Coordinates of C-alpha atoms and ligand atoms in Angstrom, one line a residue:
M1 CA 9.8 -44.5 -174.9
R2 CA 8.6 -47.9 -175.6
L3 CA 11.1 -50.7 -174.2
S4 CA 11.5 -54.8 -174.9
F5 CA 11.9 -56.9 -172.5
N6 CA 12.3 -60.2 -173.2
N7 CA 12.9 -63.9 -171.4
I8 CA 11.8 -62.3 -168.0
I9 CA 12.1 -65.8 -166.2
I10 CA 9.8 -65.6 -162.7
S11 CA 9.3 -68.5 -160.1
L12 CA 5.1 -69.6 -160.0
G13 CA 5.2 -69.6 -156.1
K14 CA 6.5 -65.7 -156.1
D15 CA 4.6 -62.8 -155.8
Q16 CA 4.7 -62.1 -160.1
D17 CA 3.9 -57.9 -160.2
N18 CA 7.0 -57.7 -157.9
E19 CA 9.2 -59.8 -158.8
I20 CA 9.0 -58.2 -162.8
I21 CA 9.3 -54.4 -161.3
K22 CA 12.5 -55.9 -159.2
E23 CA 13.7 -57.1 -163.1
M24 CA 13.1 -54.4 -164.4
E25 CA 15.2 -52.2 -161.3
K26 CA 17.5 -54.6 -162.7
R27 CA 18.0 -53.7 -165.9
G28 CA 18.8 -50.4 -165.0
I29 CA 15.1 -49.2 -165.6
K30 CA 13.8 -46.9 -162.4
K31 CA 10.4 -48.1 -161.5
N32 CA 9.0 -44.6 -160.8
N33 CA 10.0 -44.2 -164.7
I34 CA 7.8 -47.2 -165.3
K35 CA 4.5 -45.8 -167.3
S36 CA 3.5 -48.9 -167.5
I37 CA 3.9 -52.4 -168.8
I38 CA 2.6 -55.0 -170.8
W39 CA 2.7 -58.5 -171.4
N40 CA 3.7 -59.7 -174.9
K41 CA 3.5 -63.2 -175.0
R42 CA 3.3 -65.2 -171.5
S43 CA 4.9 -68.9 -171.6
I44 CA 4.9 -71.6 -169.2
D45 CA 8.4 -73.8 -168.1
S46 CA 7.3 -76.8 -166.6
R47 CA 10.1 -79.2 -166.7
K48 CA 11.4 -78.8 -163.4
K49 CA 7.5 -79.9 -161.6
F50 CA 9.4 -78.4 -158.0
D51 CA 9.8 -75.1 -159.6
I52 CA 7.1 -74.7 -162.3
K53 CA 8.5 -70.9 -164.3
L54 CA 6.9 -67.9 -166.4
I55 CA 8.3 -66.6 -168.6
Y56 CA 7.4 -63.1 -170.1
N57 CA 8.1 -60.5 -172.9
L58 CA 7.2 -57.1 -172.0
E59 CA 7.0 -54.0 -173.7
V60 CA 7.0 -51.3 -170.7
E61 CA 6.6 -47.5 -171.5
L62 CA 8.9 -45.2 -170.3
K63 CA 7.7 -41.5 -168.8
K64 CA 10.8 -40.0 -169.0
R65 CA 13.3 -40.9 -172.5
I66 CA 16.5 -43.1 -170.7
D67 CA 20.0 -44.2 -172.7
I68 CA 19.9 -47.2 -172.6
T69 CA 23.4 -48.2 -175.3
S70 CA 24.8 -49.3 -171.3
L71 CA 21.6 -51.5 -170.7
K72 CA 22.0 -55.2 -170.9
N73 CA 18.5 -57.5 -172.5
V74 CA 16.8 -54.4 -173.4
S75 CA 15.8 -53.1 -177.5
L76 CA 13.7 -49.6 -178.3
I77 CA 10.8 -50.6 -179.5
K78 CA 10.6 -48.4 -182.8
D79 CA 6.1 -47.8 -184.7
V80 CA 6.3 -50.1 -188.2
E81 CA 4.1 -48.2 -190.3
K82 CA 1.0 -49.9 -191.5
I83 CA 1.2 -50.6 -195.3
A84 CA -1.9 -48.4 -196.3
R85 CA -4.4 -50.6 -198.8
K86 CA -7.7 -48.9 -201.3
P87 CA -10.4 -51.4 -202.5
I88 CA -10.3 -52.3 -206.5
F89 CA -13.2 -50.1 -207.3
S90 CA -13.5 -52.1 -210.5
I91 CA -14.5 -55.1 -208.3
N92 CA -18.2 -55.4 -208.8
K93 CA -19.2 -54.7 -205.0
E94 CA -21.1 -57.0 -204.1
V95 CA -19.0 -60.5 -203.3
A96 CA -20.1 -64.0 -202.5
I97 CA -18.8 -65.5 -199.1
I98 CA -20.1 -69.1 -198.7
G99 CA -20.1 -70.5 -195.4
S100 CA -19.2 -67.7 -191.9
G101 CA -16.9 -70.3 -190.3
P102 CA -13.5 -68.3 -188.8
A103 CA -12.2 -68.1 -193.0
G104 CA -15.6 -66.3 -193.8
L105 CA -16.7 -64.5 -191.1
F106 CA -12.9 -62.9 -190.9
A107 CA -13.2 -62.8 -195.0
A108 CA -16.8 -60.5 -195.2
L109 CA -15.7 -58.3 -192.3
R110 CA -12.3 -57.0 -194.3
L111 CA -14.2 -56.5 -196.8
A112 CA -17.2 -54.3 -195.5
E113 CA -14.0 -52.7 -194.1
Y114 CA -13.0 -51.3 -197.8
G115 CA -16.2 -50.4 -198.5
F116 CA -17.7 -54.0 -200.0
I117 CA -21.1 -55.9 -199.6
P118 CA -19.9 -59.5 -198.9
I119 CA -22.8 -62.0 -198.8
I120 CA -22.9 -64.9 -196.9
F121 CA -24.8 -67.9 -197.4
E122 CA -24.5 -70.7 -195.1
R123 CA -25.6 -73.6 -195.3
G124 CA -26.2 -74.1 -191.8
E125 CA -28.6 -72.1 -188.8
E126 CA -27.8 -69.2 -186.8
I127 CA -25.8 -69.9 -183.4
D128 CA -28.8 -69.8 -181.0
K129 CA -31.3 -72.6 -183.4
R130 CA -27.9 -74.2 -184.2
D131 CA -27.0 -74.8 -180.4
I132 CA -31.1 -76.4 -180.2
T133 CA -30.4 -78.3 -182.8
T134 CA -27.3 -79.7 -181.8
E135 CA -28.3 -80.3 -178.2
N136 CA -31.9 -82.7 -179.9
F137 CA -28.9 -84.3 -181.7
I138 CA -26.4 -85.1 -178.5
R139 CA -30.0 -85.9 -177.0
N140 CA -32.4 -87.6 -179.4
S141 CA -29.8 -88.6 -182.7
L142 CA -31.4 -86.8 -184.6
L143 CA -29.0 -85.5 -187.0
N144 CA -29.6 -82.2 -189.1
P145 CA -26.9 -83.0 -192.3
N146 CA -26.7 -78.6 -193.0
S147 CA -26.5 -78.0 -189.3
N148 CA -24.7 -79.6 -186.9
I149 CA -21.2 -79.6 -185.2
Q150 CA -19.3 -79.0 -188.2
F151 CA -21.9 -76.6 -190.1
G152 CA -23.7 -73.6 -188.5
E153 CA -22.9 -69.8 -188.2
G154 CA -19.3 -69.7 -186.8
G155 CA -18.2 -72.8 -189.2
A156 CA -16.6 -76.0 -186.9
G157 CA -14.6 -73.8 -184.5
T158 CA -17.7 -72.7 -182.4
Y159 CA -17.8 -75.9 -181.2
S160 CA -14.5 -76.2 -180.0
D161 CA -11.7 -75.7 -177.6
G162 CA -11.4 -72.6 -179.0
K163 CA -7.5 -72.5 -178.7
L164 CA -5.8 -69.8 -180.5
N165 CA -2.4 -71.2 -180.7
T166 CA -1.0 -71.2 -184.6
R167 CA 2.0 -71.9 -185.9
I168 CA 1.6 -70.0 -188.8
K169 CA 3.3 -66.3 -188.4
S170 CA 1.2 -63.3 -190.4
E171 CA 1.3 -60.1 -190.4
Y172 CA -2.1 -60.5 -190.0
M173 CA -2.1 -62.1 -186.6
D174 CA -2.7 -58.8 -185.0
K175 CA -6.1 -58.3 -186.7
V176 CA -7.4 -61.0 -185.9
F177 CA -6.8 -61.1 -182.3
E178 CA -7.8 -57.7 -181.6
T179 CA -11.0 -58.1 -183.3
L180 CA -11.7 -61.4 -181.7
V181 CA -11.3 -59.4 -178.1
E182 CA -13.6 -57.0 -179.8
C183 CA -16.2 -59.0 -180.4
G184 CA -15.9 -59.8 -176.7
A185 CA -12.7 -62.6 -176.1
P186 CA -10.8 -62.5 -172.8
S187 CA -7.7 -59.8 -172.9
N188 CA -5.9 -62.8 -172.0
I189 CA -5.7 -63.9 -175.6
L190 CA -3.4 -61.0 -176.3
W191 CA -0.3 -62.1 -174.4
D192 CA -0.9 -66.2 -173.0
Y193 CA 1.5 -68.6 -174.8
K194 CA -1.5 -71.1 -175.5
P195 CA -4.8 -69.1 -175.4
H196 CA -8.0 -70.1 -175.4
V197 CA -12.0 -69.1 -175.6
G198 CA -14.2 -72.4 -174.6
T199 CA -17.0 -72.8 -177.1
D200 CA -19.3 -70.3 -174.5
I201 CA -17.4 -67.6 -175.3
L202 CA -17.0 -68.4 -179.2
K203 CA -20.9 -68.1 -179.2
I204 CA -20.8 -65.1 -178.2
V205 CA -17.2 -63.4 -180.2
V206 CA -19.1 -65.5 -182.8
K207 CA -22.1 -62.9 -183.1
N208 CA -21.2 -59.7 -181.9
L209 CA -18.5 -60.6 -185.6
R210 CA -22.0 -61.0 -187.7
E211 CA -23.3 -57.3 -186.0
K212 CA -20.1 -56.1 -186.8
I213 CA -20.3 -57.6 -190.5
K214 CA -23.7 -56.4 -190.4
L215 CA -23.1 -53.2 -189.2
L216 CA -20.7 -52.3 -192.2
G217 CA -23.6 -53.3 -194.4
G218 CA -22.3 -57.3 -194.5
K219 CA -25.7 -59.4 -195.5
F220 CA -26.1 -63.0 -194.4
F221 CA -28.2 -65.4 -195.1
F222 CA -28.2 -68.7 -192.5
N223 CA -30.1 -72.6 -194.3
H224 CA -28.6 -71.6 -197.4
K225 CA -26.4 -74.2 -199.2
L226 CA -24.1 -72.8 -202.0
E227 CA -26.2 -76.3 -204.5
N228 CA -24.5 -75.3 -207.7
I229 CA -22.1 -72.7 -209.5
H230 CA -21.9 -71.7 -212.9
I231 CA -18.6 -70.6 -215.4
K232 CA -18.7 -69.5 -218.5
N233 CA -15.6 -68.8 -220.4
G234 CA -13.3 -69.7 -217.4
K235 CA -14.9 -66.9 -215.1
I236 CA -17.3 -67.8 -212.4
F237 CA -20.7 -66.1 -213.3
G238 CA -23.7 -66.7 -210.2
I239 CA -24.5 -68.8 -208.0
T240 CA -27.3 -71.9 -207.3
I241 CA -28.2 -71.7 -203.7
T242 CA -31.0 -73.7 -202.3
N243 CA -32.8 -72.4 -199.2
L244 CA -34.7 -74.2 -196.1
T245 CA -37.6 -74.5 -197.8
G246 CA -36.1 -76.4 -201.0
T247 CA -36.4 -73.6 -203.5
T248 CA -33.2 -73.4 -205.6
E249 CA -32.3 -69.1 -206.3
F250 CA -30.0 -68.5 -208.8
H251 CA -27.7 -65.5 -208.0
N252 CA -25.1 -63.1 -209.7
F253 CA -22.2 -62.8 -208.8
N254 CA -18.5 -62.3 -210.6
S255 CA -16.7 -62.9 -207.1
V256 CA -16.9 -65.8 -205.1
I257 CA -15.2 -66.8 -201.4
L258 CA -15.5 -70.8 -200.9
A259 CA -15.4 -71.4 -197.4
I260 CA -16.4 -73.9 -197.0
G261 CA -14.0 -76.1 -194.4
H262 CA -12.8 -79.6 -194.0
S263 CA -16.4 -81.0 -193.8
A264 CA -18.4 -80.3 -196.8
R265 CA -18.1 -83.6 -199.0
D266 CA -21.5 -82.8 -201.1
T267 CA -20.0 -78.9 -201.7
Y268 CA -16.1 -81.0 -203.0
K269 CA -18.0 -82.7 -205.3
M270 CA -20.0 -80.6 -207.1
L271 CA -16.9 -78.4 -207.8
H272 CA -14.6 -81.5 -208.8
K273 CA -18.1 -81.8 -211.6
N274 CA -17.7 -78.1 -212.3
G275 CA -13.8 -78.6 -213.2
V276 CA -12.0 -76.8 -210.5
E277 CA -8.6 -77.4 -209.8
M278 CA -8.3 -79.8 -207.1
E279 CA -5.4 -82.2 -206.0
S280 CA -6.0 -85.2 -202.6
K281 CA -3.8 -83.7 -199.7
A282 CA -2.8 -85.5 -197.3
F283 CA -3.5 -85.5 -193.4
A284 CA -4.7 -88.1 -190.4
I285 CA -6.7 -90.3 -188.4
G286 CA -7.4 -91.9 -185.4
T287 CA -8.6 -91.6 -182.3
R288 CA -9.9 -89.7 -179.3
I289 CA -7.3 -90.5 -176.2
E290 CA -9.6 -90.0 -172.8
H291 CA -7.9 -89.0 -169.2
F292 CA -9.0 -87.8 -165.8
R293 CA -8.4 -84.1 -166.2
C294 CA -6.5 -84.7 -162.4
D295 CA -4.4 -86.8 -163.8
I296 CA -2.7 -84.9 -167.0
D297 CA -2.9 -81.8 -164.6
R298 CA -0.9 -83.7 -161.6
M299 CA 1.7 -84.9 -164.8
Q300 CA 2.8 -81.9 -166.0
Y301 CA 1.7 -80.1 -163.2
G302 CA 3.3 -81.8 -159.7
K303 CA 2.3 -80.3 -156.8
F304 CA 1.7 -77.7 -158.7
A305 CA -1.2 -78.6 -159.9
D306 CA -4.1 -76.2 -158.9
N307 CA -2.7 -73.6 -159.0
E308 CA -4.3 -70.9 -160.7
L309 CA -2.2 -69.2 -162.5
L310 CA -1.6 -71.9 -164.5
G311 CA -5.0 -73.4 -165.1
S312 CA -5.9 -76.9 -166.3
A313 CA -2.6 -78.8 -168.4
T314 CA -1.7 -79.1 -172.2
Y315 CA 0.3 -81.9 -173.3
N316 CA 1.7 -82.2 -176.7
V317 CA 2.6 -85.8 -177.8
T318 CA 4.8 -87.3 -180.5
Y319 CA 5.9 -90.0 -181.6
N320 CA 7.9 -90.2 -185.2
N321 CA 8.6 -94.4 -187.1
R322 CA 11.6 -93.0 -188.6
A323 CA 11.6 -96.2 -191.4
E324 CA 8.0 -95.0 -192.8
E325 CA 8.4 -91.0 -192.8
R326 CA 4.9 -91.6 -190.8
G327 CA 4.3 -89.3 -187.3
V328 CA 1.7 -90.6 -184.9
F329 CA 1.1 -87.0 -182.5
S330 CA -1.0 -85.5 -180.3
F331 CA -3.8 -83.0 -181.6
C332 CA -6.5 -80.7 -180.4
M333 CA -5.6 -81.3 -177.0
C334 CA -8.7 -80.4 -175.0
P335 CA -8.0 -79.9 -171.0
G336 CA -10.9 -80.2 -168.6
G337 CA -13.4 -80.7 -172.3
I338 CA -16.0 -83.3 -173.4
I339 CA -16.0 -86.0 -176.4
V340 CA -18.5 -85.6 -179.0
N341 CA -20.3 -86.4 -182.1
A342 CA -18.9 -84.4 -185.0
S343 CA -21.3 -85.7 -187.7
S344 CA -22.1 -84.0 -190.1
E345 CA -23.6 -86.6 -192.9
L346 CA -26.7 -89.0 -191.8
N347 CA -25.8 -93.0 -191.1
T348 CA -22.0 -91.9 -190.3
S349 CA -20.2 -91.2 -186.3
L350 CA -16.9 -89.1 -185.7
V351 CA -15.6 -88.2 -182.4
N352 CA -14.0 -84.5 -182.0
G353 CA -12.9 -82.3 -179.1
M354 CA -14.4 -79.7 -177.1
S355 CA -14.6 -77.6 -174.1
Y356 CA -16.0 -74.5 -172.0
S357 CA -14.2 -70.8 -171.0
Q358 CA -13.2 -72.3 -167.3
R359 CA -11.4 -76.0 -168.9
N360 CA -12.8 -77.1 -165.3
G361 CA -14.4 -80.5 -167.0
K362 CA -13.7 -83.9 -165.5
F363 CA -11.9 -84.7 -167.9
S364 CA -9.1 -84.1 -170.7
N365 CA -9.0 -85.5 -173.8
S366 CA -6.5 -85.1 -177.7
A367 CA -6.4 -86.4 -180.2
I368 CA -3.8 -89.6 -181.3
V369 CA -3.9 -89.7 -184.9
V370 CA -1.4 -91.0 -187.2
G371 CA 0.3 -88.9 -190.5
I372 CA -1.8 -90.6 -193.8
K373 CA 0.0 -90.0 -197.2
E374 CA -2.3 -88.5 -200.2
N375 CA -2.5 -92.3 -202.0
D376 CA -2.3 -94.8 -199.2
F377 CA -5.4 -95.8 -199.6
G378 CA -6.2 -94.6 -203.4
D379 CA -4.5 -93.0 -206.1
H380 CA -8.3 -90.8 -207.0
L381 CA -8.7 -87.3 -205.5
F382 CA -11.5 -88.6 -203.0
S383 CA -9.8 -91.9 -202.0
G384 CA -8.6 -90.1 -199.0
M385 CA -12.3 -88.5 -198.4
E386 CA -14.1 -91.9 -198.9
F387 CA -11.8 -93.1 -196.6
Q388 CA -12.8 -91.0 -193.6
E389 CA -16.6 -91.3 -194.7
K390 CA -16.1 -95.6 -194.6
L391 CA -14.7 -95.0 -191.5
E392 CA -18.0 -93.2 -190.3
R393 CA -20.0 -95.8 -191.6
K394 CA -18.5 -98.4 -190.4
T395 CA -18.9 -96.8 -187.5
Y396 CA -22.3 -96.4 -187.1
E397 CA -23.1 -99.3 -188.4
L398 CA -20.9 -100.8 -185.5
V399 CA -22.6 -99.0 -182.6
E400 CA -26.0 -99.4 -184.3
G401 CA -27.0 -95.5 -183.9
Y402 CA -24.8 -92.0 -183.6
G403 CA -22.2 -93.0 -181.3
A404 CA -18.6 -94.6 -181.0
L405 CA -16.3 -96.8 -180.6
Y406 CA -13.9 -97.5 -177.9
Q407 CA -11.6 -99.4 -175.9
G408 CA -9.2 -99.0 -172.8
V409 CA -5.5 -97.8 -174.1
L410 CA -4.0 -100.8 -172.4
D411 CA -6.6 -103.5 -174.4
F412 CA -5.6 -101.9 -177.5
M413 CA -2.3 -102.1 -176.7
K414 CA -2.4 -106.0 -175.9
D415 CA -5.5 -106.6 -178.4
K416 CA -7.7 -107.3 -176.7
K417 CA -11.4 -106.0 -176.5
T418 CA -12.7 -104.0 -173.6
T419 CA -15.3 -105.8 -171.4
H420 CA -15.9 -103.4 -168.4
E421 CA -17.8 -100.1 -168.9
I422 CA -16.3 -96.5 -169.3
E423 CA -16.6 -93.4 -167.2
S424 CA -15.8 -90.9 -170.2
S425 CA -17.2 -87.0 -171.4
Y426 CA -18.9 -88.5 -174.5
E427 CA -22.8 -87.9 -173.9
M428 CA -23.6 -90.1 -176.8
K429 CA -24.0 -94.2 -176.9
K430 CA -20.2 -96.3 -176.5
T431 CA -20.1 -99.5 -178.1
S432 CA -17.0 -101.2 -177.2
Y433 CA -14.8 -103.1 -180.0
N434 CA -11.2 -103.7 -180.5
L435 CA -10.2 -101.1 -182.7
N436 CA -7.3 -103.4 -184.0
N437 CA -10.2 -104.9 -186.3
F438 CA -11.7 -101.3 -187.0
F439 CA -8.6 -99.5 -188.5
P440 CA -6.3 -100.5 -190.8
E441 CA -2.7 -101.9 -190.0
I442 CA -1.0 -98.3 -190.7
V443 CA -2.8 -96.6 -188.1
V444 CA -2.9 -99.9 -185.1
N445 CA 0.6 -100.6 -185.9
N446 CA 2.1 -96.8 -186.0
M447 CA -0.7 -96.2 -182.7
K448 CA 0.3 -99.1 -181.2
S449 CA 4.4 -97.9 -181.3
A450 CA 3.5 -94.6 -180.3
F451 CA 1.8 -96.1 -177.7
E452 CA 4.6 -98.0 -176.7
Y453 CA 7.2 -95.6 -176.8
W454 CA 4.8 -93.1 -174.2
S455 CA 4.3 -96.1 -172.0
K456 CA 7.8 -94.9 -169.8
N457 CA 5.2 -92.0 -168.4
P458 CA 2.9 -94.4 -166.6
I459 CA 0.4 -91.9 -166.0
F460 CA 0.1 -91.2 -169.9
I461 CA -0.8 -94.4 -170.7
S462 CA -2.1 -96.5 -167.0
K463 CA -5.6 -98.4 -166.8
N464 CA -7.9 -95.5 -166.6
V465 CA -7.1 -94.4 -169.5
N466 CA -9.3 -94.9 -172.6
L467 CA -9.3 -93.8 -176.7
I468 CA -13.3 -93.4 -177.7
A469 CA -12.8 -93.4 -181.8
P470 CA -12.7 -92.4 -184.5
E471 CA -11.3 -89.8 -185.5
T472 CA -11.4 -89.1 -188.7
R473 CA -11.6 -85.2 -190.0
T474 CA -8.5 -83.5 -188.4
S475 CA -7.8 -81.6 -191.6
A476 CA -8.8 -81.7 -195.6
P477 CA -8.4 -84.2 -197.8
V478 CA -8.4 -82.4 -200.8
R479 CA -6.6 -78.5 -201.2
I480 CA -8.5 -76.4 -204.2
I481 CA -5.5 -75.4 -206.4
R482 CA -5.6 -71.4 -206.1
D483 CA -2.8 -68.6 -208.0
I484 CA -0.8 -66.4 -205.1
N485 CA -3.4 -64.1 -205.2
G486 CA -5.6 -66.4 -204.0
M487 CA -7.9 -67.3 -206.9
S488 CA -8.8 -70.6 -208.5
V489 CA -6.0 -71.2 -210.9
N490 CA -9.0 -72.2 -213.5
V491 CA -12.1 -69.9 -212.2
Q492 CA -11.7 -66.9 -212.7
G493 CA -13.7 -64.9 -209.7
L494 CA -13.4 -68.4 -207.2
Y495 CA -11.2 -67.6 -204.0
P496 CA -11.1 -70.9 -202.3
I497 CA -10.0 -69.5 -198.7
G498 CA -9.6 -71.1 -195.8
E499 CA -9.2 -74.5 -194.2
G500 CA -12.0 -76.1 -196.5
A501 CA -9.5 -75.0 -199.3
G502 CA -6.4 -76.6 -197.5
Y503 CA -5.1 -73.4 -196.6
A504 CA -5.2 -73.2 -192.7
G505 CA -5.6 -75.8 -189.7
G506 CA -7.3 -74.0 -187.1
I507 CA -9.5 -71.0 -186.3
I508 CA -6.8 -68.3 -186.4
S509 CA -4.7 -69.3 -189.2
A510 CA -8.1 -70.2 -191.2
A511 CA -9.3 -66.4 -189.9
V512 CA -5.7 -65.6 -191.3
D513 CA -6.6 -67.0 -194.6
G514 CA -10.0 -64.6 -194.7
V515 CA -8.2 -61.1 -194.0
K516 CA -5.0 -62.3 -196.5
I517 CA -6.8 -63.2 -199.6
V518 CA -9.0 -60.3 -199.2
D519 CA -6.2 -58.4 -199.0
L520 CA -4.7 -59.7 -202.3
A521 CA -7.9 -60.0 -204.0
F522 CA -9.6 -56.6 -203.9
T523 CA -7.3 -54.3 -202.8
K524 CA -3.9 -52.7 -203.8
I525 CA -1.5 -51.6 -202.1
N526 CA -2.4 -47.0 -202.0
Ligands
FAD601 P1 -15.1 -74.1 -191.0 O1 -15.2 -73.5 -189.7 O2 -14.9 -75.2 -191.4 O3 -16.7 -73.1 -191.4 C1 -17.1 -73.5 -193.0 C2 -18.6 -73.2 -192.8 O4 -18.3 -72.9 -194.5 C3 -19.2 -74.0 -191.8 O5 -20.0 -73.3 -191.5 C4 -20.3 -75.2 -193.8 O6 -21.8 -74.6 -192.5 C5 -20.4 -74.0 -194.1 N1 -21.0 -74.4 -195.7 C6 -19.8 -75.6 -196.0 N2 -20.5 -76.0 -197.3 C7 -21.5 -75.2 -197.8 C8 -21.9 -74.5 -198.7 N3 -22.4 -75.9 -199.6 N4 -22.5 -73.6 -198.6 C9 -23.2 -72.8 -197.7 N5 -22.2 -73.0 -196.7 C10 -21.2 -74.1 -196.9 N6 -9.5 -75.5 -184.0 C11 -8.5 -74.3 -183.5 O7 -7.5 -73.8 -183.8 N7 -8.8 -74.6 -182.3 C12 -9.7 -76.3 -181.9 O8 -9.4 -75.9 -181.0 C13 -10.5 -76.5 -182.5 N8 -11.4 -77.2 -182.3 C14 -12.4 -78.3 -182.8 C15 -12.8 -79.0 -182.2 C16 -14.2 -79.6 -183.2 C17 -15.1 -80.1 -182.4 C18 -14.4 -78.9 -184.6 C19 -14.8 -80.0 -185.5 C20 -13.2 -78.1 -185.5 C21 -12.5 -77.5 -184.9 N9 -11.2 -76.8 -184.7 C22 -10.1 -76.3 -183.9 C23 -10.8 -76.5 -186.4 C24 -11.7 -75.7 -186.4 O9 -12.5 -75.7 -186.2 C25 -11.4 -75.0 -188.0 O10 -10.1 -75.4 -188.3 C26 -12.0 -73.8 -188.8 O11 -13.0 -73.7 -187.8 C27 -11.9 -74.2 -190.0 O12 -12.4 -72.7 -190.3 P2 -13.0 -72.6 -191.7 O13 -13.5 -71.7 -191.5 O14 -12.5 -73.0 -192.9 O15 -14.4 -73.7 -192.2

């Protein structure tokens, strides 16, 4: 018999396991009848810094059945029968997948599990080589436009904080989380309210996932870039791929899953040229804000700042400009992480954040971004994308190479250039610049109002806090329109998935989208 107990609140200073048992007994469950306890969720309530609490949702298995009608706040867990699906056999078994980010990899795994043969074409390198190339970029400013922080095995998420929280709810979440654990992620991601893995573990997971897909019959081609698609009578019949030597190859495919991520601007343009229906969409831009980690830990956890059950602190800040219907918010917070140059195009620069599993670096950073509406910077399909690109080129020119712009947050608020050097986790060249003169007015004004609003917190906005900019690629500036089964609305056999297609906004939602579209498009209910 399995029972579910939610909202069990225990003070941080207490022995958690003992307190959980005591709480079970209070709720009418005898200790010697408990077979096992599984944490389904654990979150932190740090609103009262002097008494931080941990909140558990538990699944308790009992040795002997009991009558629960008189017990409070308990519910019986019933086994839910999973809907069985089977592959649609009329579809050609070989399916091309473009991109090996979370969306592409999880689509490949799902297809392979159903007996299809996923053939994955990835423009970047496999993870070990990508690592060397990325390091070479950071140390020597040599950018490989096909293999970098955005492109290569594992996709954009490989060099990330590996935050696995998502706002979506989906029947496929368990499948994704369990697969990540099978491939080497720690099992606490199954219950932590804010699960994360870090770039070091993600690299292991990605490699294991690749091997799993290969064992099931999948094939991987790295350094293979989708150059063109071929359509006849509204149906896709093939793709052109450029390999490492620059040779182009034509491959016959009737089903092509596009999992290209949000940075493949050249591929977006090629799709548009071929008439694939797309629309522009809202996105956000701004800057990274960087604090000393110890300050953020103290801001969130007070005297418990070093408690190992809590780890490095995260935060979430928002500001709403009602008059403009525009939000300013923190995004992709990296506790104990570093700021990196996430460029994927020659002579452009932008930043993003990543961290290692221990999250024990000297700094904590997050993006502070302002919402950009579809037509803020022009009315055509790629105006948003061109706006991002313009800022990235301007950065490269101002820095005179690959690097970032910086400014103290207080100086930004006073419209004053920072005259001193700063301490930062960002390793490439940093140039002091007044960001008031860099971003357009919409961004500057909203960001200033938000900082003003947040300055009630003297730790969050203070003299040691710096802005490192620009953060331009928070999500895709376009959406590739698809029908309810995931197929492009005007090209049969083409399935746009994940973040690049505009249907996901992070590692988990991209992975879930990959699994979901395979189920919808390639299988039917048994
Ligand atoms: P991607 O992961 O972008 O993968 C797309 C793949 O397609 C790439 O590997 C690319 O090389 C390939 N590709 C593109 N065009 C072609 C082509 N023409 N031919 C062949 N291959 C092609 N999200 C989180 O949830 N948590 C985080 O902590 C987090 N941190 C991040 C940190 C950084 C530095 C970055 C850059 C992103 C971060 N993200 C994070 C966002 C997350 O990585 C993405 O949301 C996610 O990877 C999207 O998955 P995807 O599979 O849709 O696309």
